[in-house]
C-alpha cells in the first residue's frame, strides 16, 4: 500500500515539474496560452506518456499564432515541437528517474530497465504499467521471499509474555 502511495506522489511531482518546465519553455518562445498548455501537459503527465496528446492543441495553437502574427506555420510549430522534444529528453533522462527513484526507493537504472523490459513485453501498455508493476514485484519479493518487513510485527502472545 505504501509503495502505491509513493508511486502516486512521485508521479504527481513529475507532473508538476513537467508542467512548470513546459510553462517556462512555451513562455520563452511566446507560444499562445503557454501557462494553459503547461498545466494541460502537467495533468496529462499523471498518466505516463499521455502528455503526447498535447500535440493536438499545439497544432491548432500554432496555426492560430501563424495566422495572427503572419509567421510561417512550420516555424511556429517547429519551435514548439523543439521545446516539446527538449523538455521530453530532460524528463526522460533526468527528472523521472530521479523523482521516481527517490519516491519508490529504487535505483534510477532499475527504473529505466523496467521501462525497457515492460515496454518490449507489452508495448505501450507496458510503458504505462512498468513502474507500478516493478514496485509491486519488488515489494512482494522483499515481503515473501526474503522476509524483509519494514515493521516489526508482534503477536498478542508476545505482548502478554512481556507484561
CSV table of N, CA and C in Angstrom, one decimal, residues 10-122:
chain,number,residue,atom,x,y,z
A,10,UNK,N,5.1,10.4,-6.4
A,10,UNK,CA,6.2,10.7,-7.3
A,10,UNK,C,5.7,11.1,-8.7
A,11,UNK,N,4.6,10.4,-9.1
A,11,UNK,CA,4.0,10.7,-10.4
A,11,UNK,C,3.4,12.2,-10.4
A,12,UNK,N,2.8,12.5,-9.3
A,12,UNK,CA,2.3,13.9,-9.1
A,12,UNK,C,3.4,14.9,-9.2
A,13,UNK,N,4.6,14.6,-8.6
A,13,UNK,CA,5.7,15.5,-8.6
A,13,UNK,C,6.3,15.6,-10.0
A,14,UNK,N,6.3,14.5,-10.7
A,14,UNK,CA,6.8,14.5,-12.1
A,14,UNK,C,5.9,15.4,-12.9
A,15,UNK,N,4.6,15.2,-12.7
A,15,UNK,CA,3.6,16.0,-13.5
A,15,UNK,C,3.7,17.5,-13.2
A,16,UNK,N,3.9,17.9,-11.9
A,16,UNK,CA,4.1,19.3,-11.6
A,16,UNK,C,5.4,19.8,-12.2
A,17,UNK,N,6.5,19.1,-12.2
A,17,UNK,CA,7.7,19.5,-12.8
A,17,UNK,C,7.6,19.7,-14.3
A,18,UNK,N,7.0,18.7,-14.9
A,18,UNK,CA,6.8,18.8,-16.4
A,18,UNK,C,5.9,20.0,-16.7
A,19,UNK,N,4.9,20.3,-15.9
A,19,UNK,CA,4.0,21.4,-16.2
A,19,UNK,C,4.8,22.7,-16.1
A,20,UNK,N,5.6,22.9,-15.1
A,20,UNK,CA,6.4,24.1,-14.9
A,20,UNK,C,7.4,24.2,-16.0
A,21,UNK,N,8.1,23.1,-16.4
A,21,UNK,CA,9.1,23.2,-17.5
A,21,UNK,C,8.4,23.6,-18.8
A,22,UNK,N,7.2,23.1,-19.1
A,22,UNK,CA,6.5,23.4,-20.3
A,22,UNK,C,6.0,24.9,-20.3
A,23,UNK,N,5.6,25.3,-19.1
A,23,UNK,CA,5.1,26.7,-19.0
A,23,UNK,C,6.3,27.7,-19.3
A,24,UNK,N,7.5,27.4,-18.7
A,24,UNK,CA,8.7,28.2,-19.0
A,24,UNK,C,9.1,28.1,-20.4
A,25,UNK,N,9.1,26.9,-21.0
A,25,UNK,CA,9.6,26.8,-22.4
A,25,UNK,C,8.6,27.4,-23.4
A,26,UNK,N,7.3,27.3,-23.2
A,26,UNK,CA,6.4,27.9,-24.1
A,26,UNK,C,6.3,29.4,-23.9
A,27,UNK,N,6.6,29.9,-22.7
A,27,UNK,CA,6.6,31.4,-22.5
A,27,UNK,C,7.8,32.0,-23.2
A,28,UNK,N,9.0,31.3,-23.1
A,28,UNK,CA,10.2,31.7,-23.8
A,28,UNK,C,10.0,31.9,-25.3
A,29,UNK,N,9.3,31.0,-25.9
A,29,UNK,CA,9.1,31.1,-27.4
A,29,UNK,C,7.8,31.9,-27.7
A,30,UNK,N,7.2,32.5,-26.7
A,30,UNK,CA,6.0,33.3,-26.9
A,30,UNK,C,4.8,32.5,-27.6
A,31,UNK,N,4.6,31.3,-27.0
A,31,UNK,CA,3.5,30.5,-27.6
A,31,UNK,C,2.2,30.9,-26.9
A,32,UNK,N,1.1,30.9,-27.7
A,32,UNK,CA,-0.1,31.3,-27.1
A,32,UNK,C,-0.6,30.3,-26.0
A,33,UNK,N,-1.2,30.9,-25.0
A,33,UNK,CA,-1.7,30.1,-23.9
A,33,UNK,C,-0.7,29.2,-23.3
A,34,UNK,N,0.5,29.7,-23.1
A,34,UNK,CA,1.7,28.9,-22.6
A,34,UNK,C,1.4,28.3,-21.2
A,35,UNK,N,0.8,29.1,-20.3
A,35,UNK,CA,0.5,28.5,-19.0
A,35,UNK,C,-0.5,27.5,-19.1
A,36,UNK,N,-1.6,27.7,-19.9
A,36,UNK,CA,-2.6,26.7,-20.0
A,36,UNK,C,-2.1,25.4,-20.6
A,37,UNK,N,-1.2,25.5,-21.6
A,37,UNK,CA,-0.6,24.3,-22.2
A,37,UNK,C,0.3,23.6,-21.2
A,38,UNK,N,1.0,24.4,-20.4
A,38,UNK,CA,1.9,23.7,-19.4
A,38,UNK,C,1.0,23.0,-18.3
A,39,UNK,N,-0.1,23.6,-17.9
A,39,UNK,CA,-1.0,22.9,-17.0
A,39,UNK,C,-1.6,21.6,-17.6
A,40,UNK,N,-2.0,21.7,-18.9
A,40,UNK,CA,-2.6,20.6,-19.5
A,40,UNK,C,-1.6,19.4,-19.6
A,41,UNK,N,-0.4,19.8,-20.0
A,41,UNK,CA,0.7,18.7,-20.1
A,41,UNK,C,1.0,18.2,-18.8
A,42,UNK,N,1.1,19.0,-17.7
A,42,UNK,CA,1.3,18.5,-16.4
A,42,UNK,C,0.3,17.5,-15.9
A,43,UNK,N,-1.0,17.8,-16.2
A,43,UNK,CA,-2.1,16.9,-15.8
A,43,UNK,C,-2.0,15.7,-16.6
A,44,UNK,N,-1.8,15.8,-17.9
A,44,UNK,CA,-1.7,14.6,-18.8
A,44,UNK,C,-0.5,13.7,-18.4
A,45,UNK,N,0.5,14.3,-17.8
A,45,UNK,CA,1.7,13.5,-17.4
A,45,UNK,C,1.4,12.6,-16.2
A,46,UNK,N,0.3,12.8,-15.5
A,46,UNK,CA,0.0,11.9,-14.4
A,46,UNK,C,-0.2,10.5,-14.8
A,47,UNK,N,-0.7,10.4,-16.1
A,47,UNK,CA,-0.7,9.0,-16.7
A,47,UNK,C,0.5,9.0,-17.6
A,48,UNK,N,1.4,8.1,-17.4
A,48,UNK,CA,2.7,8.1,-18.1
A,48,UNK,C,2.4,8.1,-19.6
A,49,UNK,N,3.2,9.0,-20.3
A,49,UNK,CA,3.2,9.1,-21.8
A,49,UNK,C,2.0,9.6,-22.4
A,50,UNK,N,1.0,10.0,-21.6
A,50,UNK,CA,-0.2,10.6,-22.2
A,50,UNK,C,-0.1,12.1,-22.6
A,51,UNK,N,1.0,12.7,-22.1
A,51,UNK,CA,1.2,14.1,-22.5
A,51,UNK,C,1.4,14.3,-23.9
A,52,UNK,N,1.7,13.2,-24.7
A,52,UNK,CA,1.8,13.3,-26.1
A,52,UNK,C,0.5,13.8,-26.8
A,53,UNK,N,-0.6,13.6,-26.1
A,53,UNK,CA,-1.9,14.1,-26.6
A,53,UNK,C,-1.9,15.6,-26.7
A,54,UNK,N,-1.0,16.3,-26.0
A,54,UNK,CA,-1.0,17.8,-26.1
A,54,UNK,C,-0.5,18.3,-27.5
A,55,UNK,N,0.0,17.4,-28.3
A,55,UNK,CA,0.3,17.8,-29.7
A,55,UNK,C,-0.9,18.3,-30.4
A,56,UNK,N,-2.1,17.7,-30.2
A,56,UNK,CA,-3.3,18.1,-30.9
A,56,UNK,C,-3.6,19.6,-30.7
A,57,UNK,N,-3.7,20.1,-29.4
A,57,UNK,CA,-3.9,21.5,-29.3
A,57,UNK,C,-2.7,22.4,-29.7
A,58,UNK,N,-1.5,21.8,-29.6
A,58,UNK,CA,-0.3,22.5,-30.0
A,58,UNK,C,-0.4,22.9,-31.5
A,59,UNK,N,-0.9,21.9,-32.3
A,59,UNK,CA,-1.0,22.2,-33.7
A,59,UNK,C,-2.0,23.3,-34.0
A,60,UNK,N,-3.1,23.3,-33.3
A,60,UNK,CA,-4.1,24.3,-33.5
A,60,UNK,C,-3.6,25.7,-33.0
A,61,UNK,N,-3.0,25.7,-31.9
A,61,UNK,CA,-2.4,27.0,-31.4
A,61,UNK,C,-1.3,27.5,-32.2
A,62,UNK,N,-0.5,26.6,-32.8
A,62,UNK,CA,0.5,27.1,-33.8
A,62,UNK,C,-0.2,27.7,-35.0
A,63,UNK,N,-1.2,27.1,-35.5
A,63,UNK,CA,-1.9,27.6,-36.6
A,63,UNK,C,-2.5,29.0,-36.3
A,64,UNK,N,-3.1,29.1,-35.1
A,64,UNK,CA,-3.7,30.4,-34.7
A,64,UNK,C,-2.7,31.5,-34.6
A,65,UNK,N,-1.5,31.1,-34.0
A,65,UNK,CA,-0.4,32.1,-33.9
A,65,UNK,C,0.1,32.5,-35.3
A,66,UNK,N,0.3,31.5,-36.2
A,66,UNK,CA,0.8,31.8,-37.5
A,66,UNK,C,-0.2,32.8,-38.3
A,67,UNK,N,-1.5,32.5,-38.2
A,67,UNK,CA,-2.4,33.4,-38.9
A,67,UNK,C,-2.5,34.8,-38.2
A,68,UNK,N,-2.4,34.8,-36.9
A,68,UNK,CA,-2.5,36.1,-36.2
A,68,UNK,C,-1.3,37.0,-36.4
A,69,UNK,N,-0.1,36.4,-36.4
A,69,UNK,CA,1.1,37.2,-36.5
A,69,UNK,C,1.7,37.2,-37.9
A,70,UNK,N,1.3,36.4,-38.8
A,70,UNK,CA,1.8,36.4,-40.1
A,70,UNK,C,3.1,35.5,-40.3
A,71,UNK,N,3.5,34.8,-39.2
A,71,UNK,CA,4.6,34.0,-39.2
A,71,UNK,C,4.3,32.7,-40.0
A,72,UNK,N,5.3,32.0,-40.4
A,72,UNK,CA,5.2,30.8,-41.1
A,72,UNK,C,4.7,29.7,-40.1
A,73,UNK,N,3.7,28.9,-40.5
A,73,UNK,CA,3.2,27.9,-39.6
A,73,UNK,C,4.2,26.9,-39.2
A,74,UNK,N,5.1,26.5,-40.1
A,74,UNK,CA,6.1,25.5,-39.8
A,74,UNK,C,7.1,26.0,-38.9
A,75,UNK,N,7.4,27.3,-38.9
A,75,UNK,CA,8.4,27.8,-38.0
A,75,UNK,C,7.8,27.8,-36.6
A,76,UNK,N,6.6,28.3,-36.4
A,76,UNK,CA,5.9,28.3,-35.1
A,76,UNK,C,5.8,26.9,-34.6
A,77,UNK,N,5.3,26.0,-35.4
A,77,UNK,CA,5.1,24.6,-35.0
A,77,UNK,C,6.4,23.9,-34.7
A,78,UNK,N,7.4,24.2,-35.5
A,78,UNK,CA,8.8,23.6,-35.3
A,78,UNK,C,9.4,24.1,-34.0
A,79,UNK,N,9.3,25.4,-33.6
A,79,UNK,CA,9.8,25.8,-32.4
A,79,UNK,C,9.1,25.2,-31.2
A,80,UNK,N,7.8,25.1,-31.3
A,80,UNK,CA,7.0,24.4,-30.2
A,80,UNK,C,7.4,23.0,-30.1
A,81,UNK,N,7.6,22.3,-31.2
A,81,UNK,CA,8.0,20.9,-31.2
A,81,UNK,C,9.4,20.7,-30.6
A,82,UNK,N,10.3,21.7,-30.9
A,82,UNK,CA,11.6,21.7,-30.4
A,82,UNK,C,11.6,21.8,-28.9
A,83,UNK,N,10.8,22.7,-28.3
A,83,UNK,CA,10.6,22.9,-26.9
A,83,UNK,C,10.1,21.5,-26.3
A,84,UNK,N,9.1,21.0,-27.0
A,84,UNK,CA,8.5,19.7,-26.5
A,84,UNK,C,9.6,18.6,-26.4
A,85,UNK,N,10.4,18.5,-27.5
A,85,UNK,CA,11.4,17.5,-27.6
A,85,UNK,C,12.5,17.7,-26.5
A,86,UNK,N,12.9,18.9,-26.3
A,86,UNK,CA,14.0,19.2,-25.3
A,86,UNK,C,13.5,18.8,-23.9
A,87,UNK,N,12.3,19.3,-23.6
A,87,UNK,CA,11.7,19.0,-22.2
A,87,UNK,C,11.5,17.5,-22.1
A,88,UNK,N,11.1,16.8,-23.1
A,88,UNK,CA,10.8,15.4,-23.0
A,88,UNK,C,12.1,14.7,-22.7
A,89,UNK,N,13.2,15.1,-23.4
A,89,UNK,CA,14.5,14.4,-23.2
A,89,UNK,C,15.0,14.7,-21.7
A,90,UNK,N,14.8,15.9,-21.3
A,90,UNK,CA,15.2,16.2,-19.9
A,90,UNK,C,14.4,15.4,-18.9
A,91,UNK,N,13.1,15.3,-19.2
A,91,UNK,CA,12.2,14.5,-18.3
A,91,UNK,C,12.6,13.0,-18.3
A,92,UNK,N,12.8,12.4,-19.5
A,92,UNK,CA,13.0,11.0,-19.5
A,92,UNK,C,14.4,10.6,-19.0
A,93,UNK,N,15.4,11.5,-19.1
A,93,UNK,CA,16.7,11.1,-18.7
A,93,UNK,C,17.1,11.6,-17.3
A,94,UNK,N,16.4,12.7,-16.8
A,94,UNK,CA,16.9,13.3,-15.6
A,94,UNK,C,15.7,13.3,-14.6
A,95,UNK,N,14.6,14.0,-14.9
A,95,UNK,CA,13.6,14.2,-13.9
A,95,UNK,C,12.9,13.0,-13.4
A,96,UNK,N,12.3,12.2,-14.4
A,96,UNK,CA,11.6,11.0,-14.0
A,96,UNK,C,12.4,10.0,-13.2
A,97,UNK,N,13.6,9.6,-13.7
A,97,UNK,CA,14.4,8.6,-12.9
A,97,UNK,C,14.7,9.1,-11.5
A,98,UNK,N,15.1,10.4,-11.4
A,98,UNK,CA,15.5,10.9,-10.1
A,98,UNK,C,14.3,11.0,-9.1
A,99,UNK,N,13.2,11.6,-9.6
A,99,UNK,CA,12.0,11.7,-8.7
A,99,UNK,C,11.4,10.4,-8.4
A,100,UNK,N,11.1,9.5,-9.4
A,100,UNK,CA,10.5,8.2,-9.1
A,100,UNK,C,11.5,7.3,-8.4
A,101,UNK,N,12.8,7.4,-8.6
A,101,UNK,CA,13.7,6.6,-7.9
A,101,UNK,C,13.7,6.9,-6.4
A,102,UNK,N,13.6,8.2,-6.1
A,102,UNK,CA,13.6,8.6,-4.7
A,102,UNK,C,12.2,8.2,-4.1
A,103,UNK,N,11.2,8.5,-4.8
A,103,UNK,CA,9.8,8.2,-4.3
A,103,UNK,C,9.6,6.7,-4.0
A,104,UNK,N,10.1,5.9,-4.8
A,104,UNK,CA,9.9,4.4,-4.7
A,104,UNK,C,11.1,3.7,-4.2
A,105,UNK,N,12.1,4.4,-3.7
A,105,UNK,CA,13.3,3.8,-3.2
A,105,UNK,C,14.0,2.8,-4.2
A,106,UNK,N,14.0,3.2,-5.4
A,106,UNK,CA,14.6,2.3,-6.5
A,106,UNK,C,15.8,3.1,-7.1
A,107,UNK,N,16.7,2.3,-7.6
A,107,UNK,CA,17.8,2.9,-8.4
A,107,UNK,C,17.3,3.4,-9.7
A,108,UNK,N,17.7,4.6,-10.2
A,108,UNK,CA,17.2,5.1,-11.5
A,108,UNK,C,17.5,4.1,-12.6
A,109,UNK,N,18.6,3.4,-12.5
A,109,UNK,CA,18.9,2.4,-13.6
A,109,UNK,C,17.9,1.3,-13.6
A,110,UNK,N,17.4,0.9,-12.5
A,110,UNK,CA,16.3,-0.2,-12.4
A,110,UNK,C,15.0,0.4,-13.0
A,111,UNK,N,14.7,1.7,-12.8
A,111,UNK,CA,13.5,2.3,-13.4
A,111,UNK,C,13.6,2.3,-14.9
A,112,UNK,N,14.8,2.7,-15.5
A,112,UNK,CA,14.9,2.7,-16.9
A,112,UNK,C,14.9,1.3,-17.5
A,113,UNK,N,15.5,0.3,-16.8
A,113,UNK,CA,15.5,-1.1,-17.2
A,113,UNK,C,14.0,-1.6,-17.2
A,114,UNK,N,13.3,-1.3,-16.2
A,114,UNK,CA,11.9,-1.8,-16.1
A,114,UNK,C,11.1,-1.2,-17.2
A,115,UNK,N,11.3,0.1,-17.5
A,115,UNK,CA,10.5,0.7,-18.7
A,115,UNK,C,10.9,0.0,-20.0
A,116,UNK,N,12.2,-0.4,-20.1
A,116,UNK,CA,12.6,-1.0,-21.3
A,116,UNK,C,12.0,-2.5,-21.4
A,117,UNK,N,12.1,-3.2,-20.3
A,117,UNK,CA,11.6,-4.6,-20.3
A,117,UNK,C,10.1,-4.6,-20.5
A,118,UNK,N,9.3,-3.9,-19.7
A,118,UNK,CA,7.9,-3.9,-19.8
A,118,UNK,C,7.4,-3.3,-21.1
A,119,UNK,N,8.1,-2.3,-21.6
A,119,UNK,CA,7.7,-1.8,-22.9
A,119,UNK,C,7.9,-2.7,-24.0
A,120,UNK,N,9.0,-3.5,-24.0
A,120,UNK,CA,9.2,-4.5,-25.0
A,120,UNK,C,8.2,-5.7,-24.9
A,121,UNK,N,7.9,-6.0,-23.7
A,121,UNK,CA,6.9,-7.1,-23.5
A,121,UNK,C,5.5,-6.8,-23.8
A,122,UNK,N,5.0,-5.6,-23.4
A,122,UNK,CA,3.6,-5.3,-23.5
A,122,UNK,C,3.4,-4.0,-24.4
